[in-house]
Coordinates of C-alpha atoms in Angstrom, one line a residue:
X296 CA -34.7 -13.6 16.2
X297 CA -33.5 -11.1 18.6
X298 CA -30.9 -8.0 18.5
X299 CA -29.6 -7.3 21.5
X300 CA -25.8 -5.5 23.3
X301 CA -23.2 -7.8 23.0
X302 CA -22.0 -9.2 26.6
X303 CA -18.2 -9.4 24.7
X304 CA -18.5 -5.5 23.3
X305 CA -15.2 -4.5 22.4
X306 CA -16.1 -1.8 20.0
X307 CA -18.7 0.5 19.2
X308 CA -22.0 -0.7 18.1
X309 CA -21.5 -4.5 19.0
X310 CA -24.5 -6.9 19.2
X311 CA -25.3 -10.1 19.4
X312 CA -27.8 -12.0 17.3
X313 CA -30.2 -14.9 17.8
X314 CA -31.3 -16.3 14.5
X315 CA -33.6 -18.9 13.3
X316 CA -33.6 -20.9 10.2
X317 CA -37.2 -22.4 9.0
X318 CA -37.6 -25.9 8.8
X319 CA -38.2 -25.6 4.1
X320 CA -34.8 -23.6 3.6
X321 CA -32.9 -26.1 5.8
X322 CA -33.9 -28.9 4.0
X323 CA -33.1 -26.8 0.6
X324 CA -29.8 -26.5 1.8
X325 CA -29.0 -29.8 3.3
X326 CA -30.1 -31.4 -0.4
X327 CA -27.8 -29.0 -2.6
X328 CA -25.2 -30.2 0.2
X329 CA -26.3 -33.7 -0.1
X330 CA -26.2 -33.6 -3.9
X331 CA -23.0 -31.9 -4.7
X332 CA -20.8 -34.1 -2.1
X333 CA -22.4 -37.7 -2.9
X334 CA -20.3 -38.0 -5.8
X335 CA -17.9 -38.6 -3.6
X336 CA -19.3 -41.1 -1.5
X337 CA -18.7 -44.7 -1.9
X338 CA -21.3 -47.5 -0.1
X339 CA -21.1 -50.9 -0.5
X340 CA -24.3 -51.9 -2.9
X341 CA -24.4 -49.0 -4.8
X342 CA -22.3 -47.7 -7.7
X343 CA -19.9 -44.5 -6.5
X344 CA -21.9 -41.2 -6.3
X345 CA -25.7 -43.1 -6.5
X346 CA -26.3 -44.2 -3.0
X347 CA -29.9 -42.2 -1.3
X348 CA -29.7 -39.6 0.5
X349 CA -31.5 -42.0 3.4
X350 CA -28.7 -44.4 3.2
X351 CA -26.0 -42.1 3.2
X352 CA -27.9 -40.1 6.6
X353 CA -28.5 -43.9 8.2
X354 CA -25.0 -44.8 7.7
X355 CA -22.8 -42.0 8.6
X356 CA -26.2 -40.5 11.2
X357 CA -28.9 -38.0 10.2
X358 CA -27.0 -34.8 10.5
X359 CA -23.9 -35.8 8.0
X360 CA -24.9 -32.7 5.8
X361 CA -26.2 -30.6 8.5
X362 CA -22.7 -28.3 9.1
X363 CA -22.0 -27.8 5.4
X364 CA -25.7 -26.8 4.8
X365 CA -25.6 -24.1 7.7
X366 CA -22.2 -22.8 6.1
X367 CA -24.4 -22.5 3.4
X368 CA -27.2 -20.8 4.9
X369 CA -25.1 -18.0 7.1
X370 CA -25.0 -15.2 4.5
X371 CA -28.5 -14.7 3.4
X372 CA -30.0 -15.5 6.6
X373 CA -27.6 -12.9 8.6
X374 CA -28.8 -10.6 5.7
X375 CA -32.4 -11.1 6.3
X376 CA -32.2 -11.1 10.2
X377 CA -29.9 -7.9 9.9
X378 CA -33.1 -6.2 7.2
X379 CA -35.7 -7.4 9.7
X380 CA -33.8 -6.1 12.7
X381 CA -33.0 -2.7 10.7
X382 CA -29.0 -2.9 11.2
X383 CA -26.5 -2.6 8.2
X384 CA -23.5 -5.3 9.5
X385 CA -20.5 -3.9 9.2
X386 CA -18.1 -7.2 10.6
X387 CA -19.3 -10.6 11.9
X388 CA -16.9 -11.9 15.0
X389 CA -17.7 -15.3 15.7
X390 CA -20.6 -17.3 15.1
X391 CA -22.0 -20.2 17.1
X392 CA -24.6 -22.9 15.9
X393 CA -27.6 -23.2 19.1
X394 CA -29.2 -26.1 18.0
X395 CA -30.6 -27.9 14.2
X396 CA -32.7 -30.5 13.5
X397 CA -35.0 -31.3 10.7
X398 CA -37.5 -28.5 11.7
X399 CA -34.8 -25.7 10.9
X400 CA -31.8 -24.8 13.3
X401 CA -30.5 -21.4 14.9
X402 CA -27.3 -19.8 15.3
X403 CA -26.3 -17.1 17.6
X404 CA -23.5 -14.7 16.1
X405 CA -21.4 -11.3 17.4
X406 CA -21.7 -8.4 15.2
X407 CA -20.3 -4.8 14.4
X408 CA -23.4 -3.1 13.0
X409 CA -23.2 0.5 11.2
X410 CA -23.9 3.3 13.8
X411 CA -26.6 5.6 13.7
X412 CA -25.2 9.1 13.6
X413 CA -26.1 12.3 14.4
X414 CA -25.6 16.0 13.0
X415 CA -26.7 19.2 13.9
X416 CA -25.9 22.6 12.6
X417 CA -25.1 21.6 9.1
X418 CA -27.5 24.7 7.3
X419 CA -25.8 27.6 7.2
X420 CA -21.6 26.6 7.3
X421 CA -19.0 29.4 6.4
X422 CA -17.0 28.8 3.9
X423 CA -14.4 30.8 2.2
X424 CA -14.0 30.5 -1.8
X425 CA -10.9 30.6 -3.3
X426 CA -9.4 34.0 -5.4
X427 CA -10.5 32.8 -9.5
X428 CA -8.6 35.9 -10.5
X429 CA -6.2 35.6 -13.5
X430 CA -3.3 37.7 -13.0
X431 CA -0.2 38.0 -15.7
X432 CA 1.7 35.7 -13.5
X433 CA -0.7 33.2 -13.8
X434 CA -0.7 33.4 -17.6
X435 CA 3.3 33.1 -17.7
X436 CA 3.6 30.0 -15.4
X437 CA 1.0 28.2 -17.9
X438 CA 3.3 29.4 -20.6
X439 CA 6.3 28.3 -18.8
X440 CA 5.0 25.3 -17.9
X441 CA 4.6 24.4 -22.0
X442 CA 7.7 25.8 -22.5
X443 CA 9.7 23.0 -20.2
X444 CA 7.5 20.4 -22.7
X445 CA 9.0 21.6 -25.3
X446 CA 12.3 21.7 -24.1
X447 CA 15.6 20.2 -25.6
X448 CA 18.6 18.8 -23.8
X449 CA 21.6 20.1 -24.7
X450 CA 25.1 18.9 -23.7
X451 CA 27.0 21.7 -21.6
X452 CA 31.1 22.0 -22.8
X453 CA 32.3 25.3 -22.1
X454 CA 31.6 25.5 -17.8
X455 CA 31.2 23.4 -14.3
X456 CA 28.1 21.6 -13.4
X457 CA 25.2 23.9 -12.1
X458 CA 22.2 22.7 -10.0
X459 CA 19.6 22.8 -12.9
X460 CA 21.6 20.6 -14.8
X461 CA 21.8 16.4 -15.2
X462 CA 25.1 15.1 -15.0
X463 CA 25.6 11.9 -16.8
X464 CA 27.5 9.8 -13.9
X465 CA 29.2 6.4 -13.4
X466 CA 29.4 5.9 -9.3
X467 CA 30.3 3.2 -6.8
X468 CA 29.7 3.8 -3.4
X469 CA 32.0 2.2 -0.6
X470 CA 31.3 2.1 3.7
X471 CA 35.1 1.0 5.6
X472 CA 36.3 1.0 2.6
X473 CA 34.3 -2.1 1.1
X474 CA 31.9 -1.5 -1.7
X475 CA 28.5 -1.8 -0.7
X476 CA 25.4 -3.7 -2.7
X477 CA 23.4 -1.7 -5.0
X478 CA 25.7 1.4 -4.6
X479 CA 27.2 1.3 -8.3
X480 CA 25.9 2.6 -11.5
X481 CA 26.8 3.4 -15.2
X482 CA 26.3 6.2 -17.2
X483 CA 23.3 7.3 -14.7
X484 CA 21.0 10.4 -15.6
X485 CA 21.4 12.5 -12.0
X486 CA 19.1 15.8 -12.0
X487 CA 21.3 18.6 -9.6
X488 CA 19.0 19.6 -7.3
X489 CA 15.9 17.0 -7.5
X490 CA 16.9 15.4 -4.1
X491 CA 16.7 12.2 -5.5
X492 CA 20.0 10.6 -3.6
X493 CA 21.3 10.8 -0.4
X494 CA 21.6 14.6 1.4
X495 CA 25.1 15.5 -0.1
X496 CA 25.7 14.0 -2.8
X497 CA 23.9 16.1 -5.4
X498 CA 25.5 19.2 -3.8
X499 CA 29.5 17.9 -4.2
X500 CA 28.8 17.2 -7.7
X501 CA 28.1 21.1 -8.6
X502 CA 31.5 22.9 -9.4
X503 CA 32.9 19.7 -11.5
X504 CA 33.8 19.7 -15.2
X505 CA 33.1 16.9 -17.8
X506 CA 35.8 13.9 -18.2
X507 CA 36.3 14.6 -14.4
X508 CA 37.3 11.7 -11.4
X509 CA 36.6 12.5 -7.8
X510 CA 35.2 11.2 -4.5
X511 CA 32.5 12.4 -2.4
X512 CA 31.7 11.7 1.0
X513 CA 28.4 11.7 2.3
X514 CA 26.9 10.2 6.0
X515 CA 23.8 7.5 5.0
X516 CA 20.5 9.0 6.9
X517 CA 19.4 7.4 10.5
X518 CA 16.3 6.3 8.6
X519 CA 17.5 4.9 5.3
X520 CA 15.4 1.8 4.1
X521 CA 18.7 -0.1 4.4
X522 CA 19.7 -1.5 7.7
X523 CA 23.0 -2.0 6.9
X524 CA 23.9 1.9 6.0
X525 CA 21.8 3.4 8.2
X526 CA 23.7 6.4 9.5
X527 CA 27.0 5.3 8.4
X528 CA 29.8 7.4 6.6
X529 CA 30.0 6.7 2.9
X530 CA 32.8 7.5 0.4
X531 CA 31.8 7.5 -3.7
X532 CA 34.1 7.4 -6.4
X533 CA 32.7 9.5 -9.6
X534 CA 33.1 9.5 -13.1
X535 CA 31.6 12.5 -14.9
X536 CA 30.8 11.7 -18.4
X537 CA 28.3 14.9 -19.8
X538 CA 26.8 18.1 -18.4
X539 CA 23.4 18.3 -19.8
X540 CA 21.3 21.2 -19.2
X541 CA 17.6 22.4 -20.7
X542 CA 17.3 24.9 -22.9
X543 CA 13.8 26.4 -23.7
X544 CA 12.3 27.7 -26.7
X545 CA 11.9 31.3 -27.1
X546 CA 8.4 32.4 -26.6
X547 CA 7.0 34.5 -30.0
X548 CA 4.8 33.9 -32.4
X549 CA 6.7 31.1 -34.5
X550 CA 6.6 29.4 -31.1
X551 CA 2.8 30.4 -30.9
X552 CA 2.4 28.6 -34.3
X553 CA 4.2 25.7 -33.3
X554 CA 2.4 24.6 -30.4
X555 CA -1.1 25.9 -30.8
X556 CA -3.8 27.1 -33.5
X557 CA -3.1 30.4 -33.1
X558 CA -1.4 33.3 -35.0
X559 CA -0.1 35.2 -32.6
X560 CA 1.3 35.7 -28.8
X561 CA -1.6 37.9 -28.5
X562 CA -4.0 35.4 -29.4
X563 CA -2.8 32.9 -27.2
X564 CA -2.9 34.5 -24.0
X565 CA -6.5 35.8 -24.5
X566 CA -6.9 31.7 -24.6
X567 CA -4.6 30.8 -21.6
X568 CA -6.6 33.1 -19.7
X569 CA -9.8 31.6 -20.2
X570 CA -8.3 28.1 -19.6
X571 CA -6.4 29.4 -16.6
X572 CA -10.0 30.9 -15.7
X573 CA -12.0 27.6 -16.3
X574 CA -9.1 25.6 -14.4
X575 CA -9.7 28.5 -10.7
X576 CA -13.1 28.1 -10.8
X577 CA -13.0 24.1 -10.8
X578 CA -10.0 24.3 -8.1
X579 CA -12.5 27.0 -6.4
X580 CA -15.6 24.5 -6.5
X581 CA -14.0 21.9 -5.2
X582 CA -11.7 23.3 -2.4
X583 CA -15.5 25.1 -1.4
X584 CA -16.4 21.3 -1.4
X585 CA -13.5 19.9 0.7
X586 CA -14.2 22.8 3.2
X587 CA -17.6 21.7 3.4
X588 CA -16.7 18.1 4.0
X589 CA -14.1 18.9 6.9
X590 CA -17.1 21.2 8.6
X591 CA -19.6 18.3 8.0
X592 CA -17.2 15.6 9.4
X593 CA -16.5 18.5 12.8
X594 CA -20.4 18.2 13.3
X595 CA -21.0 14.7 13.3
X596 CA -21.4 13.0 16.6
X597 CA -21.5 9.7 17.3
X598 CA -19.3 6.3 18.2
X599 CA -17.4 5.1 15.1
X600 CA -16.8 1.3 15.0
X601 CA -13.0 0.7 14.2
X602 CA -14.2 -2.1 12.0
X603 CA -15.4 0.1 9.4
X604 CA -12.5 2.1 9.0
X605 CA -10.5 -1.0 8.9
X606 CA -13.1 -2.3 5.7
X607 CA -12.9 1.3 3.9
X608 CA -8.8 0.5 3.9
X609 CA -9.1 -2.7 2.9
X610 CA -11.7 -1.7 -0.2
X611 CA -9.1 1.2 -1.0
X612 CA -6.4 -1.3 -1.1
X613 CA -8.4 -3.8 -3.3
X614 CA -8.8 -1.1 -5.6
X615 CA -5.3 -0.1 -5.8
X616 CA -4.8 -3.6 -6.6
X617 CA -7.1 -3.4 -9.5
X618 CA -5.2 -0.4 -11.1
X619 CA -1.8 -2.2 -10.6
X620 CA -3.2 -4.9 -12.4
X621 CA -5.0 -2.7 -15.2
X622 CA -1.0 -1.3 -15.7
X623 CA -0.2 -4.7 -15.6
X624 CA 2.0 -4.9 -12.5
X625 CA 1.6 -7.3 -9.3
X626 CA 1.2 -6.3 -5.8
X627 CA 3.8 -8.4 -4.7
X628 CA 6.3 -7.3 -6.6
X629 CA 5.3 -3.5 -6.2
X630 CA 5.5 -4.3 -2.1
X631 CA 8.8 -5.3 -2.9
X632 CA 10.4 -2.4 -4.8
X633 CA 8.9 -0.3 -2.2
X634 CA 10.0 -1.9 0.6
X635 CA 6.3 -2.7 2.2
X636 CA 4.3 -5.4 3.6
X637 CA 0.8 -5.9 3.9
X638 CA -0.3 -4.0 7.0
X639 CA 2.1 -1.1 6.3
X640 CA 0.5 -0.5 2.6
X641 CA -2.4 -0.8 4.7
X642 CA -1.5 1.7 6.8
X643 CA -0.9 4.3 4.1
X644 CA -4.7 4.3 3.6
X645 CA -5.6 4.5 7.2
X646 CA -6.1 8.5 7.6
X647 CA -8.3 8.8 3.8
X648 CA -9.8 5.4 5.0
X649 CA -11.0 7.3 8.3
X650 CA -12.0 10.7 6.2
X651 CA -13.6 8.3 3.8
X652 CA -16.0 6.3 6.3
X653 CA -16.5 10.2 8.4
X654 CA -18.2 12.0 4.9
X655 CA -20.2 9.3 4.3
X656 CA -21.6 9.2 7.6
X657 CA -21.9 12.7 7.7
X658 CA -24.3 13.0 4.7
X659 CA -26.4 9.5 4.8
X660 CA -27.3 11.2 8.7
X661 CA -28.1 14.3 6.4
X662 CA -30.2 12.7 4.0
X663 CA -31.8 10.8 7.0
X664 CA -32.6 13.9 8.8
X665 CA -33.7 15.7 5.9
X666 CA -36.1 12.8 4.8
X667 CA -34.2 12.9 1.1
X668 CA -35.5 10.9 -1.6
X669 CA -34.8 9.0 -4.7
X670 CA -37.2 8.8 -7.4
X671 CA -37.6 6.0 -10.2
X672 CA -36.2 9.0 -12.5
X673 CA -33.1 10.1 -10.2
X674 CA -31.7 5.9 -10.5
X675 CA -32.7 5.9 -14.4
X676 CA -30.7 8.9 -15.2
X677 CA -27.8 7.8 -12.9
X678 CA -27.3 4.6 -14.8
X679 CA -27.5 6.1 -17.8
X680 CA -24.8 8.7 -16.8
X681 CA -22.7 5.4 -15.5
X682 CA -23.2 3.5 -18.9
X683 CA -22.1 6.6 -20.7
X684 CA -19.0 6.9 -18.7
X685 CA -17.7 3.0 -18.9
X686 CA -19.1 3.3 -22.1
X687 CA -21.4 0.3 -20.9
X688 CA -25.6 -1.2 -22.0
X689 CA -28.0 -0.2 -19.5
X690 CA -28.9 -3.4 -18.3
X691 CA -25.1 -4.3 -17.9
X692 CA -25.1 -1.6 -15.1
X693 CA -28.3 -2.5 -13.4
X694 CA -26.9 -6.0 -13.3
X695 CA -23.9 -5.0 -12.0
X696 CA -24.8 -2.3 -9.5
X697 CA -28.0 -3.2 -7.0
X698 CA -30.5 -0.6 -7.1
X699 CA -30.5 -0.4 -3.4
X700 CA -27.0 0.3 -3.2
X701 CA -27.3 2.9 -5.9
X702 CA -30.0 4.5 -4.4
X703 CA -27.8 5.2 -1.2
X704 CA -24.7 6.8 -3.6
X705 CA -27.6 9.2 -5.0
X706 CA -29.2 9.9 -1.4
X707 CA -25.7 11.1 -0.3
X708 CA -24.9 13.5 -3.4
X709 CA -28.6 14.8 -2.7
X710 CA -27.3 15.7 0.6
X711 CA -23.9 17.1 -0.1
X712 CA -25.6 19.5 -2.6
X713 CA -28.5 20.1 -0.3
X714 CA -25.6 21.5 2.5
X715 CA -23.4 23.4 -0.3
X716 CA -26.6 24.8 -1.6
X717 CA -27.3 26.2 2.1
X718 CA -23.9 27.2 2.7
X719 CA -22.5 30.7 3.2
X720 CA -20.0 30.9 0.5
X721 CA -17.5 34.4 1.0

């Protein structure tokens, strides 16, 4: 086989190779071929499915099987000549079949390989760590924010709507004078203020009293996800039903008593403060990490292939996919509702995607340079922590997960924590 520059490079890191398949896993293939698809073949003298392989090859000529079994020789032999060679393929363009016979045959293909990367400079990056201090204020927003949990709605009779308050609405919306589809509601739930509808409309509803009939005119957005109302004028007729507004629990030691184990307010800020504490130093840790990641990502140097940014979306939308269906909803449907199609949902990946494929490059380069290694010990105790956490056997994990691939996941946290560890944190 040979590895050599594409002549058709049209991206980073394309080659093109030459590879040959021997003569014994040729004929391997051609026979699985030969015996899954004579079922289907009818000759005269023999009963449906029985006729010889040599019969079958003299009838229809020698090399009947011969495309089907290189289909299915492509993927492991690309895999072997990619090992041999000492290239990670990343996307295969075309592939083109030289010649095959009964000694073996040889295929030439196009192919995006995985760059080799390089980094300097990554000992010894400034980073600034986050404040963990834990002021009063901090303590009475985590109180507040309990507070709103264990709030009540309660239906407003003796004043105007506010912005704060829901506004229990009936609405139909009209353009020219013509109502317009999916502008009418019943008895809708509208929070003043949350900027869920159109700019305008939440603002004209402030002022009005309950049992109350009035219009509202707004002007539909340039951009609005509708075609048909983009930037046009828009009257609504309203029907305000109920004022509803939140009222919050007084904060004292009933309260204290209701909500927690404690006796007393006392009490429970001396353990807000040590859960607001725990909660800054994880924020710290990791926004320590995030710097280091952007720094790491500054240094690297090297051509990219756009291929691999274009696989990392397509993993992260797969995997979307997967949660969808895990809260039992479809990806159709959800592209729907949202008004999306495949390459935009795509799209919304494409700047993580690129981050993504950058840190990972960024520390394997690391690990390379720094010669890291994983021991026998390091992939035990890493399946071990991954059974644990999917609450998986041991072997289901190894059988699951390839130890080579593994090994590479554990090279790159080596390296991450060999760069924070050698960072200058202030």
């Amino acid at each position: 086989m040979a590895l050599k520059e594409s002549t058709k490079k049209e991206q980073a890191n394309s080659y093109e190779l030459v590879v040959s398949v021997d003569g014994e896993t040729f004929e391997k293939a051609v026979n699985a071929v030969y015996k899954k698809q004579v079922k289907n073949i009818n000759i005269q003298g023999f009963r449906k499915g029985k006729a010889p392989r040599a019969v079958v090859e003299k009838m229809y000529g020698s090399e009947v099987f011969y495309e089907d079994a290189m289909q299915d020789c492509y993927p492991d032999a690309l895999y072997d000549a990619a090992k041999e060679a000492g290239v990670e393929i990343v996307k295969v363009e075309s592939l083109e079949a030289i010649e095959a016979s009964k000694e073996g045959f040889t295929f030439k293909t196009n192919v995006i390989v995985k760059p080799t990367m390089e980094i300097d400079n990554y000992k010894g990056i400034e980073v600034e760590k986050k404040s963990t201090e834990v002021t009063d204020e901090l303590v009475d927003a985590e109180i507040e924010k309990i507070r709103e949990r264990n709030s009540r709605m309660v239906t407003v009779e003796d004043r105007a709507c506010e912005n704060g308050d829901t506004a229990v609405i009936d609405f139909e919306g009209f353009t020219d004078g013509v109502a317009f589809e999916g502008g009418k509601a019943e008895n809708y739930n509208l929070k003043i203020g949350s900027g869920n509808f159109i700019p305008g409309f939440e603002e004209q509803i402030v002022g009005h009293k309950t049992g109350e009939e009035f219009s509202i005119n707004v002007k539909f957005p340039e951009d609005y996800q509708a075609e048909e109302l983009k930037g046009k004028d828009a009257e609504f007729k309203i029907v305000l039903h109920e004022i509803k507004t939140t009222e919050l629990p007084e904060v004292d030691d009933e309260f204290v008593k209701d909500v927690t184990d404690k006796e007393t307010l006392d009490e429970w800020k001396e353990e807000l403060k040590e859960t607001v504490a725990n909660r800054l130093a994880d924020e710290a840790e990791k926004d320590v990490d995030n710097q280091i990641s952007e720094k790491l990502m500054e240094l690297l140097e090297g051509e990219i292939p756009e291929a691999m940014y274009e696989n990392q979306a397509n993993e992260m939308v797969r995997e979307f996919d997967m949660r969808l269906r895990s809260q039992g909803l479809d990806m159709n449907t959800y592209m729907q509702y949202m008004g999306m199609d495949p390459n935009s949902l795509k799209d919304m990946y494409k700047d993580e995607a690129e981050k993504r494929v950058k840190l990972r490059l960024s520390l394997e380069t690391v690990a390379r340079k720094e010669n890291i290694e994983v021991s026998a010990d390091d992939l035990e105790e890493e399946y071990k922590k991954i059974a644990e956490n999917y609450r998986m056997e041991v072997e289901q994990v190894k059988a699951a997960i390839p130890e080579e691939s593994l090994t590479e996941d554990i090279k790159v946290e080596k390296a991450l924590k060999l760069v924070k560890d050698n960072a200058v944190i202030k």
